CSV table of C-alpha atoms in Angstrom, one decimal:
chain,number,residue,atom,x,y,z
A,1,MET,CA,19.9,-30.5,8.7
A,2,THR,CA,19.7,-27.0,8.7
A,3,GLU,CA,20.5,-24.7,5.6
A,4,PRO,CA,23.3,-22.4,5.7
A,5,ARG,CA,22.6,-18.7,5.6
A,6,VAL,CA,24.0,-15.3,6.2
A,7,PRO,CA,24.3,-14.7,9.9
A,8,GLY,CA,21.5,-12.4,11.1
A,9,GLY,CA,19.7,-12.8,8.0
A,10,SER,CA,16.1,-14.6,8.1
A,11,GLY,CA,17.1,-17.2,5.3
A,12,THR,CA,13.8,-16.3,3.2
A,13,GLU,CA,14.7,-14.3,-0.2
A,14,LEU,CA,12.5,-12.3,-2.3
A,15,SER,CA,13.3,-11.8,-5.8
A,16,LEU,CA,12.9,-8.1,-6.7
A,17,PRO,CA,10.9,-7.2,-9.5
A,18,ASP,CA,14.0,-6.4,-11.6
A,19,GLY,CA,15.5,-9.9,-10.9
A,20,PRO,CA,18.1,-9.6,-8.0
A,21,THR,CA,17.0,-11.2,-4.6
A,22,VAL,CA,17.0,-9.9,-1.0
A,23,ASP,CA,17.0,-11.6,2.3
A,24,VAL,CA,13.7,-10.4,3.7
A,25,GLY,CA,15.5,-10.1,7.3
A,26,GLU,CA,17.2,-6.9,5.7
A,27,ILE,CA,13.7,-5.3,5.7
A,28,ASP,CA,12.3,-3.9,9.0
A,29,LEU,CA,8.9,-3.2,9.9
A,30,GLY,CA,9.2,0.7,9.7
A,31,MET,CA,10.7,0.5,6.2
A,32,ARG,CA,8.8,2.1,3.5
A,33,GLU,CA,11.6,1.9,0.8
A,34,TYR,CA,14.2,-0.4,0.4
A,35,VAL,CA,17.4,0.7,-1.6
A,36,ARG,CA,19.7,-1.7,-3.5
A,37,ASP,CA,22.3,-0.5,-5.9
A,38,GLY,CA,20.8,2.7,-6.0
A,39,GLU,CA,17.4,1.4,-7.0
A,40,ARG,CA,14.5,2.4,-4.7
A,41,TYR,CA,11.8,-0.2,-4.1
A,42,ALA,CA,8.5,0.6,-2.1
A,43,VAL,CA,8.2,-1.7,1.0
A,44,VAL,CA,4.6,-2.8,2.3
A,45,MET,CA,4.0,-5.4,4.9
A,46,ASP,CA,0.6,-6.8,5.9
A,47,VAL,CA,0.9,-5.3,9.3
A,48,HIS,CA,1.1,-1.9,7.7
A,49,PRO,CA,-2.4,-0.5,8.1
A,50,PRO,CA,-4.3,0.8,5.2
A,51,SER,CA,-4.2,4.2,6.9
A,52,ARG,CA,-0.7,4.2,5.4
A,53,PHE,CA,-2.4,5.2,2.3
A,54,PHE,CA,-5.7,6.8,3.5
A,55,PRO,CA,-7.1,8.6,6.2
A,56,GLU,CA,-8.8,6.2,8.9
A,57,SER,CA,-12.3,7.8,7.9
A,58,LEU,CA,-12.0,6.4,4.4
A,59,VAL,CA,-10.5,3.2,5.4
A,60,GLU,CA,-13.8,2.6,7.5
A,61,VAL,CA,-16.0,3.4,4.5
A,62,LEU,CA,-13.8,0.8,2.3
A,63,ARG,CA,-14.2,-1.6,5.2
A,64,ASP,CA,-18.1,-1.1,5.7
A,65,THR,CA,-18.8,-1.5,1.9
A,66,ILE,CA,-16.2,-3.9,0.4
A,67,GLU,CA,-16.6,-7.6,1.6
A,68,PRO,CA,-13.5,-9.6,0.8
A,69,ALA,CA,-13.8,-12.7,-0.9
A,70,ASP,CA,-11.1,-14.4,1.0
A,71,GLU,CA,-10.2,-15.6,4.4
A,72,PHE,CA,-9.6,-11.8,5.8
A,73,ASP,CA,-12.4,-10.3,7.7
A,74,GLU,CA,-12.2,-7.0,6.5
A,75,PHE,CA,-10.7,-4.8,3.6
A,76,GLY,CA,-6.9,-4.2,4.5
A,77,THR,CA,-3.5,-3.8,3.0
A,78,VAL,CA,-3.6,-7.2,1.6
A,79,HIS,CA,-6.4,-6.2,-0.6
A,80,ILE,CA,-4.8,-2.9,-1.5
A,81,MET,CA,-1.7,-4.7,-2.7
A,82,GLY,CA,-3.7,-7.2,-4.5
A,83,ILE,CA,-5.3,-4.4,-6.5
A,84,VAL,CA,-1.7,-2.9,-7.3
A,85,MET,CA,-0.4,-6.5,-8.1
A,86,GLU,CA,-3.2,-7.1,-10.7
A,87,GLU,CA,-2.6,-3.8,-12.3
A,88,PHE,CA,1.0,-4.0,-12.3
A,89,PRO,CA,1.9,-7.7,-12.2
A,90,GLU,CA,5.6,-7.3,-13.6
A,91,SER,CA,6.3,-4.5,-10.9
A,92,VAL,CA,5.5,-6.1,-7.8
A,93,ALA,CA,7.3,-8.9,-5.9
A,94,SER,CA,5.7,-10.7,-2.9
A,95,ALA,CA,6.7,-13.2,-0.3
A,96,ASP,CA,4.6,-15.4,2.0
A,97,VAL,CA,6.9,-15.1,5.2
A,98,SER,CA,4.4,-16.4,7.7
A,99,ASP,CA,6.7,-19.3,8.6
A,100,ASP,CA,9.8,-17.0,9.2
A,101,GLY,CA,9.7,-15.9,12.8
A,102,THR,CA,12.4,-13.5,12.4
A,103,VAL,CA,10.5,-11.0,10.2
A,104,GLY,CA,7.6,-9.8,12.3
A,105,CYS,CA,5.0,-10.1,9.5
A,106,SER,CA,3.2,-12.6,7.2
A,107,MET,CA,3.4,-11.0,3.6
A,108,ILE,CA,6.0,-8.7,2.3
A,109,TRP,CA,5.6,-6.7,-1.1
A,110,LEU,CA,8.3,-4.9,-3.0
A,111,ALA,CA,7.5,-2.6,-5.7
A,112,ASP,CA,9.3,-1.2,-8.6
A,113,PHE,CA,8.1,2.2,-7.5
A,114,THR,CA,9.3,4.8,-5.0
A,115,ASP,CA,7.2,4.7,-1.9
A,116,ARG,CA,5.5,8.1,-3.1
A,117,ARG,CA,4.7,6.6,-6.5
A,118,LEU,CA,3.2,3.4,-5.0
A,119,HIS,CA,1.2,5.9,-2.7
A,120,GLU,CA,0.0,7.5,-5.8
A,121,ILE,CA,-0.9,4.3,-7.6
A,122,VAL,CA,-2.7,3.1,-4.7
A,123,VAL,CA,-5.0,6.2,-4.4
A,124,GLU,CA,-5.5,6.0,-8.3
A,125,LEU,CA,-6.6,2.5,-8.2
A,126,VAL,CA,-9.0,2.9,-5.1
A,127,VAL,CA,-10.7,6.0,-6.9
A,128,GLU,CA,-11.1,3.8,-9.8
A,129,LEU,CA,-12.5,1.0,-7.5
A,130,MET,CA,-14.9,3.8,-5.9
A,131,GLU,CA,-16.0,5.0,-9.2
A,132,HIS,CA,-16.8,1.5,-10.4
A,133,ALA,CA,-18.9,1.0,-7.3
A,134,VAL,CA,-20.9,4.4,-7.5
A,135,SER,CA,-21.5,3.7,-11.4
A,136,HIS,CA,-23.4,0.4,-10.3
A,137,SER,CA,-25.7,2.5,-8.0
A,138,ASP,CA,-29.2,3.3,-9.0
A,139,ASP,CA,-28.7,6.9,-7.8
A,140,ASP,CA,-27.7,9.0,-10.8
A,141,THR,CA,-27.1,11.9,-8.6
A,142,ALA,CA,-24.5,10.2,-6.5
A,143,MET,CA,-22.6,9.2,-9.7
A,144,SER,CA,-22.9,12.9,-10.9
A,145,GLU,CA,-21.5,14.1,-7.6
A,146,PHE,CA,-18.7,11.8,-7.4
A,147,GLU,CA,-17.6,12.5,-10.8
A,148,ARG,CA,-17.7,16.4,-10.2
A,149,GLU,CA,-15.6,15.8,-7.0
A,150,MET,CA,-13.1,13.6,-9.1
A,151,LEU,CA,-12.7,16.5,-11.3
A,152,GLU,CA,-11.4,18.7,-8.6
A,153,PHE,CA,-9.3,15.9,-7.0
A,154,ASP,CA,-5.6,15.9,-7.5
A,155,VAL,CA,-3.9,12.6,-6.6
A,156,SER,CA,-0.2,14.2,-6.3
A,157,GLU,CA,-1.8,17.0,-4.1
A,158,PHE,CA,-3.9,14.5,-2.2
A,159,VAL,CA,-0.7,12.3,-1.6
A,160,GLU,CA,1.4,15.3,-0.6
A,161,ALA,CA,-1.0,16.6,2.0
A,162,TYR,CA,-1.8,13.1,3.5
A,163,ARG,CA,2.0,12.3,3.7
A,164,GLU,CA,2.8,15.5,5.5
A,165,GLN,CA,-0.4,15.0,7.8
A,166,ARG,CA,0.7,11.3,8.3
A,167,ASP,CA,4.5,11.9,9.0
A,168,PHE,CA,5.6,13.5,12.3
A,169,GLU,CA,8.8,15.3,12.5
A,170,SER,CA,9.6,14.0,16.1
A,171,GLU,CA,8.2,11.7,18.8
A,172,HIS,CA,6.5,14.7,20.5
A,173,ASP,CA,4.4,15.4,17.4
A,174,ARG,CA,1.0,14.1,17.5
A,175,ALA,CA,-2.3,14.0,15.6
A,176,LEU,CA,-4.8,16.6,16.0
């Protein structure tokens, strides 16, 4: 016998980090934030490309240098959100919705941050990951160069500039 559910809903619920639940059918593929009772939650799905957070050129470098230790062939959004969940376990809720054919993705994450704050956190964590990787190289010059460049790197400024570049005003805008 089928279980009753809200008409139009998916039937799959996700508990938000601060307790309430949401029917994942309320979340659509283009959504970056979910608002409930005035609270904003960043929304990420496995179908969102890592270029949501970084330029494709950096995504390619990450894919070339990071070998996932799981069933995925390459570094992607799932790994990015895994890093965030490791650092902020109480602030991120996730759901495997691969069995729910009404959703359009396999994984959904809702974070107790605004979309912009999540973007900054992702950049900070990947920079830390890159710094850790460079520190294990035998090239002292590369480490010094990386540290020098990071002194000049402003996460908020990067996020603002990248979001402006990534977000288009109309359907007629195009990437340069």
